[in-house]
PDB file of C-alpha atoms and ligand atoms in Angstrom:
ATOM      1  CA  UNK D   1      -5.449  22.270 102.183  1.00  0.00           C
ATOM      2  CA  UNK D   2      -8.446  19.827 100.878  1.00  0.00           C
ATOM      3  CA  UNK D   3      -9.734  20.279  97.242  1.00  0.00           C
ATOM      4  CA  UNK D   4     -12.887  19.383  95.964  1.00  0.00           C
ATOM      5  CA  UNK D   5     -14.177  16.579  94.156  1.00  0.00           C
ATOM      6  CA  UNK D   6     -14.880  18.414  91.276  1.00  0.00           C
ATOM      7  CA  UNK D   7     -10.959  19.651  91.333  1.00  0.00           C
ATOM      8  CA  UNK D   8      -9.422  16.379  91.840  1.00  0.00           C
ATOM      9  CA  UNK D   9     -11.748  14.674  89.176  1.00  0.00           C
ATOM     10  CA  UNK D  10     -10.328  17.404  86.914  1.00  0.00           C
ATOM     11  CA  UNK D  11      -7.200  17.259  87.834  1.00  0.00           C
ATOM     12  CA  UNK D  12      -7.258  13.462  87.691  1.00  0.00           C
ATOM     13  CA  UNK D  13      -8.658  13.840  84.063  1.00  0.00           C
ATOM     14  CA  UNK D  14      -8.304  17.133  82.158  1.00  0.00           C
ATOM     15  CA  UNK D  15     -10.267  17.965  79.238  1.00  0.00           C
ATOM     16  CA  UNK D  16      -9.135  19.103  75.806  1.00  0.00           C
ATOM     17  CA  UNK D  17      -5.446  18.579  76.779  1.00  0.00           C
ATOM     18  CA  UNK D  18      -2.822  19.597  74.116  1.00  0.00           C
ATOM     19  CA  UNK D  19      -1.949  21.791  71.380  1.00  0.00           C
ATOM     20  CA  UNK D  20      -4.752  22.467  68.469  1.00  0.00           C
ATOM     21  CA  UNK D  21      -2.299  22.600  65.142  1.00  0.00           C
ATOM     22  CA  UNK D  22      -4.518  25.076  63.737  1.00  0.00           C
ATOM     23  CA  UNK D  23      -5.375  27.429  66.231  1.00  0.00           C
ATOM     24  CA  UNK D  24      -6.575  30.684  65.569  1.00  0.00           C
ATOM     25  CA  UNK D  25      -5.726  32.071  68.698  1.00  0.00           C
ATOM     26  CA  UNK D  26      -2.945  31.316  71.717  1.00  0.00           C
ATOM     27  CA  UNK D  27      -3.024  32.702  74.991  1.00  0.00           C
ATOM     28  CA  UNK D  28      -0.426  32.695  77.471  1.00  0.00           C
ATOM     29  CA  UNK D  29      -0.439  33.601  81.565  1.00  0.00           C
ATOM     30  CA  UNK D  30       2.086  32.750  84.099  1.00  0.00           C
ATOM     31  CA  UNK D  31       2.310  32.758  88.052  1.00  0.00           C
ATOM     32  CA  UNK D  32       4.889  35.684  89.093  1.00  0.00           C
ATOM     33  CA  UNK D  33       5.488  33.544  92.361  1.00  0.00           C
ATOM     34  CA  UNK D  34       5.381  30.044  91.396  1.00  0.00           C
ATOM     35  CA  UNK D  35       6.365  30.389  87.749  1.00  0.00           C
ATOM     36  CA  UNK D  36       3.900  28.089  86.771  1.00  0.00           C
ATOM     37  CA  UNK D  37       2.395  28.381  82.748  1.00  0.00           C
ATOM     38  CA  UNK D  38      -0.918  27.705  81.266  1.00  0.00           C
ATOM     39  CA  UNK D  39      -0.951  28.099  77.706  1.00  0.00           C
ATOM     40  CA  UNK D  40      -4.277  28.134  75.725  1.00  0.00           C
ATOM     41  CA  UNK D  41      -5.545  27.261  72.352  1.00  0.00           C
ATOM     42  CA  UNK D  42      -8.482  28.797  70.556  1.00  0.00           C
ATOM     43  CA  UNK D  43     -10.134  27.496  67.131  1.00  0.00           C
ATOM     44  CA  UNK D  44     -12.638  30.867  65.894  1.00  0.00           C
ATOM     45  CA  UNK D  45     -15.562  30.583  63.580  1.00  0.00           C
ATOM     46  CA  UNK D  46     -18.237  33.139  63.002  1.00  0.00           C
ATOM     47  CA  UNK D  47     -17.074  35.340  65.899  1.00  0.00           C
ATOM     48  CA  UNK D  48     -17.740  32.020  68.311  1.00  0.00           C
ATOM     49  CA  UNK D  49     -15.105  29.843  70.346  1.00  0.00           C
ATOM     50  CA  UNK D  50     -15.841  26.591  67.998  1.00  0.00           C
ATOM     51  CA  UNK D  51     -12.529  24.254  69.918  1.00  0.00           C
ATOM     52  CA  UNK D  52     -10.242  24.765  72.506  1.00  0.00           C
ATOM     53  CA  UNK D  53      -7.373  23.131  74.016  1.00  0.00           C
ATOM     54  CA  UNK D  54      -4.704  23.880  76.852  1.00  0.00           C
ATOM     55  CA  UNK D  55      -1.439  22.984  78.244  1.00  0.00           C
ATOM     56  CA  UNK D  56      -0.301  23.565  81.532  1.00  0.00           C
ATOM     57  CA  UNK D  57       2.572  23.255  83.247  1.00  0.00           C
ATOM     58  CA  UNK D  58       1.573  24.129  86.987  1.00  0.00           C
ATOM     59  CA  UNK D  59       0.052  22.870  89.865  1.00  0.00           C
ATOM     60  CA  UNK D  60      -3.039  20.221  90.332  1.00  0.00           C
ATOM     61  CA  UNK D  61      -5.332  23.618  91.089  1.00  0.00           C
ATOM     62  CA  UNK D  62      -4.004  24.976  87.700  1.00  0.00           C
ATOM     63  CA  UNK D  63      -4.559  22.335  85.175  1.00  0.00           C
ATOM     64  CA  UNK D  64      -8.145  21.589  86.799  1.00  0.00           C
ATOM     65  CA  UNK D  65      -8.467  25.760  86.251  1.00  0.00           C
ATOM     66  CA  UNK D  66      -7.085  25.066  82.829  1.00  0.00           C
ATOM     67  CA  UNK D  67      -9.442  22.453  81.898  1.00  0.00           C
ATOM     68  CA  UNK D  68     -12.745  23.696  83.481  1.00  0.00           C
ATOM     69  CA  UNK D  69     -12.308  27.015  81.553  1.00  0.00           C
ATOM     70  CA  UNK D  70     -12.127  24.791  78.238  1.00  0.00           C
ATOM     71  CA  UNK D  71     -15.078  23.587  78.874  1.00  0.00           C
ATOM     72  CA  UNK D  72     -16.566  26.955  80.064  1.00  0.00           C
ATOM     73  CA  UNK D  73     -15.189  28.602  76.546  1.00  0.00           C
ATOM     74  CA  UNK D  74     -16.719  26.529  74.145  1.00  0.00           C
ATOM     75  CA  UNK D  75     -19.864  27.869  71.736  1.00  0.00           C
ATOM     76  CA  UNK D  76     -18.890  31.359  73.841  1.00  0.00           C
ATOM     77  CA  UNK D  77     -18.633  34.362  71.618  1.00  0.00           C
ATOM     78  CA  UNK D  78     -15.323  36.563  71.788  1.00  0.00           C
ATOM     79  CA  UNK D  79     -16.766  39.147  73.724  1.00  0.00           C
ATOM     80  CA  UNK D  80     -18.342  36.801  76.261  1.00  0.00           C
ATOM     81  CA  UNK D  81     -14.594  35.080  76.562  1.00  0.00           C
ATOM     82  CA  UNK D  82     -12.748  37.883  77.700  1.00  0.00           C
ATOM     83  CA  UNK D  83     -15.437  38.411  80.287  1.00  0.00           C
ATOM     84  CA  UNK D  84     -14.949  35.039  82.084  1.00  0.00           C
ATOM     85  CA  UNK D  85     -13.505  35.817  85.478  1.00  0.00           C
ATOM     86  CA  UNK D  86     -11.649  33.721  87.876  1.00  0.00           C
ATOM     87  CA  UNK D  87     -14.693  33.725  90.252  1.00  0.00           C
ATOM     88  CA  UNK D  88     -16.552  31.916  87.884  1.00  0.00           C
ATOM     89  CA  UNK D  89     -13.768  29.437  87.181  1.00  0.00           C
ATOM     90  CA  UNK D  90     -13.497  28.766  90.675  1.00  0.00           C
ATOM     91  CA  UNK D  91     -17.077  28.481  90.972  1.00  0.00           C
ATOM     92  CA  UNK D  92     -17.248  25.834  88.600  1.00  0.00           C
ATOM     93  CA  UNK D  93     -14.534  23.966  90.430  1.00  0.00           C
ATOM     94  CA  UNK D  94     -16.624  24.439  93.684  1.00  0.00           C
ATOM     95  CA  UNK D  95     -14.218  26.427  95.107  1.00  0.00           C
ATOM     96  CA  UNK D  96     -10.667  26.547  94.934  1.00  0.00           C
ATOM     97  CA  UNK D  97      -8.535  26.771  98.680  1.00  0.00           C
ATOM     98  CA  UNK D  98      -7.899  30.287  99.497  1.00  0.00           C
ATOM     99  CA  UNK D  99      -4.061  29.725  98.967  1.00  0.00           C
ATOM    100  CA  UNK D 100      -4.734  28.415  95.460  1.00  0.00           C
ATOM    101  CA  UNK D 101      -7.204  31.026  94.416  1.00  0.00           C
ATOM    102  CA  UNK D 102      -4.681  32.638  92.507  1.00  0.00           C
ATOM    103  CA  UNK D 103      -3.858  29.506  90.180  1.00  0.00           C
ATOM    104  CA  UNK D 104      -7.655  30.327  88.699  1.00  0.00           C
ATOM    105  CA  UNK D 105      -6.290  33.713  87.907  1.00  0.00           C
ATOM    106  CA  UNK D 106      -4.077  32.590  85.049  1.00  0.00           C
ATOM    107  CA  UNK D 107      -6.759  31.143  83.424  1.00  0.00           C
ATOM    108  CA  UNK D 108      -8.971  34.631  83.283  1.00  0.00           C
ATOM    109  CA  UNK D 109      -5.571  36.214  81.946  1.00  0.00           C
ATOM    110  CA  UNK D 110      -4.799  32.802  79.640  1.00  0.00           C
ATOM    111  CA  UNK D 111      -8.270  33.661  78.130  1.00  0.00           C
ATOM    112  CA  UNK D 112      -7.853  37.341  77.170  1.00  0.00           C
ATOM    113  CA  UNK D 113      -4.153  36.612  76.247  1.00  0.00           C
ATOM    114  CA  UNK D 114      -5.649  34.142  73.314  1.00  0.00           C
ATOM    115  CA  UNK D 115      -8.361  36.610  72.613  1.00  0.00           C
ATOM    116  CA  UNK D 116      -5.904  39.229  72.069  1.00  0.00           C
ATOM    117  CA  UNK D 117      -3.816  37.177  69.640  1.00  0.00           C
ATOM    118  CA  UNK D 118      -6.725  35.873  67.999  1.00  0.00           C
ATOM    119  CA  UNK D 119      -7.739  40.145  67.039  1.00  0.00           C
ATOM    120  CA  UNK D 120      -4.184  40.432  66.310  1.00  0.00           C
ATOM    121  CA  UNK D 121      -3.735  38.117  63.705  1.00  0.00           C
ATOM    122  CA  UNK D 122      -7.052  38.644  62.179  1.00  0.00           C
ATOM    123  CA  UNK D 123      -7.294  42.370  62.653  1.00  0.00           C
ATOM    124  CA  UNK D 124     -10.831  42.159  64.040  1.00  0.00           C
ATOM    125  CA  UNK D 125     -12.031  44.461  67.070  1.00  0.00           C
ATOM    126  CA  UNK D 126     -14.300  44.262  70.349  1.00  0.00           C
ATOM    127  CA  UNK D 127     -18.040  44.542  68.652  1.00  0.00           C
ATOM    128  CA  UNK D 128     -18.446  47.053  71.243  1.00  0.00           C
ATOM    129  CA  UNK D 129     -15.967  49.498  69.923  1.00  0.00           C
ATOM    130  CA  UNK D 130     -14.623  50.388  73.088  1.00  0.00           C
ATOM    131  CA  UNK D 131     -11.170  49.097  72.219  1.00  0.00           C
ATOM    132  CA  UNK D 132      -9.098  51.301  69.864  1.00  0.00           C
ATOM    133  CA  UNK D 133      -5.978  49.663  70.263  1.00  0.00           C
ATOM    134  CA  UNK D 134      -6.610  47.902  66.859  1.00  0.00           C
ATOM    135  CA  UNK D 135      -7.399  51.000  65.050  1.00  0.00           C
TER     136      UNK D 135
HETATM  137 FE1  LIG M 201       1.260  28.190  90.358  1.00  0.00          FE
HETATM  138 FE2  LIG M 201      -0.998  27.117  91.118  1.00  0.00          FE
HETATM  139  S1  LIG M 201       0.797  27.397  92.297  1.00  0.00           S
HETATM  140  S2  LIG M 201      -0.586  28.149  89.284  1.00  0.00           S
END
């Protein structure tokens, strides 16, 4: 198994690592199989993903997942979050190994996990409407 540059340099030195105090939102995913955890931190202003922050507790493919999304999030609107997939993550990585694929997974789900608290606790819904659960 051979990751990329891109992976290792992440890997070697994650962005935005740690908890934000005053988060608006947190997100949670973990691997079924390997039981790893990425946890997530969102900071919300006008509707936009102003800060972020993660900590994992996983492999090398995970935290570099973990920190490329954090970069990926910020100045993105709440809608556009929850559409971040784990093909773009892994895209941004330049490509994850096939058997590590799924590690880029947790961060999609980490993502809409924080979203979801973030509506929870602020009682806001999807501008598209499409999502009655907060109703
Ligand atoms: Fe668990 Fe990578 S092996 S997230």
């Amino acid at each position: 198994m051979t990751y990329s540059t891109k992976v290792l340099e992440h890997f070697a030195n994650p962005r935005n690592v740690g908890e934000l105090d005053d988060a608006d939102g947190i997100g949670e995913a973990g691997g079924a199989k390997c039981g790893d955890l990425m946890r997530l931190y969102i900071k919300v202003r006008d509707n936009v993903i102003s800060d972020v922050s993660f900590k994992t507790f996983g492999c090398a493919a995970a935290i570099a997942a973990s920190s490329v999304t954090t970069e990926l999030l910020k100045g993105r609107t709440l809608e556009a979050a929850v559409k971040l997939t784990n093909d773009e993550v892994n895209e941004a990585l330049d490509g994850l190994p096939e058997e590590k694929l799924h590690c880029s997974v947790l961060a999609e789900q980490a993502v809409k996990s924080a979203v979801e608290d973030y509506r929870k606790k602020h009682g806001t819904r999807p501008e598209n409407g499409a999502d009655n659960r907060y109703e």
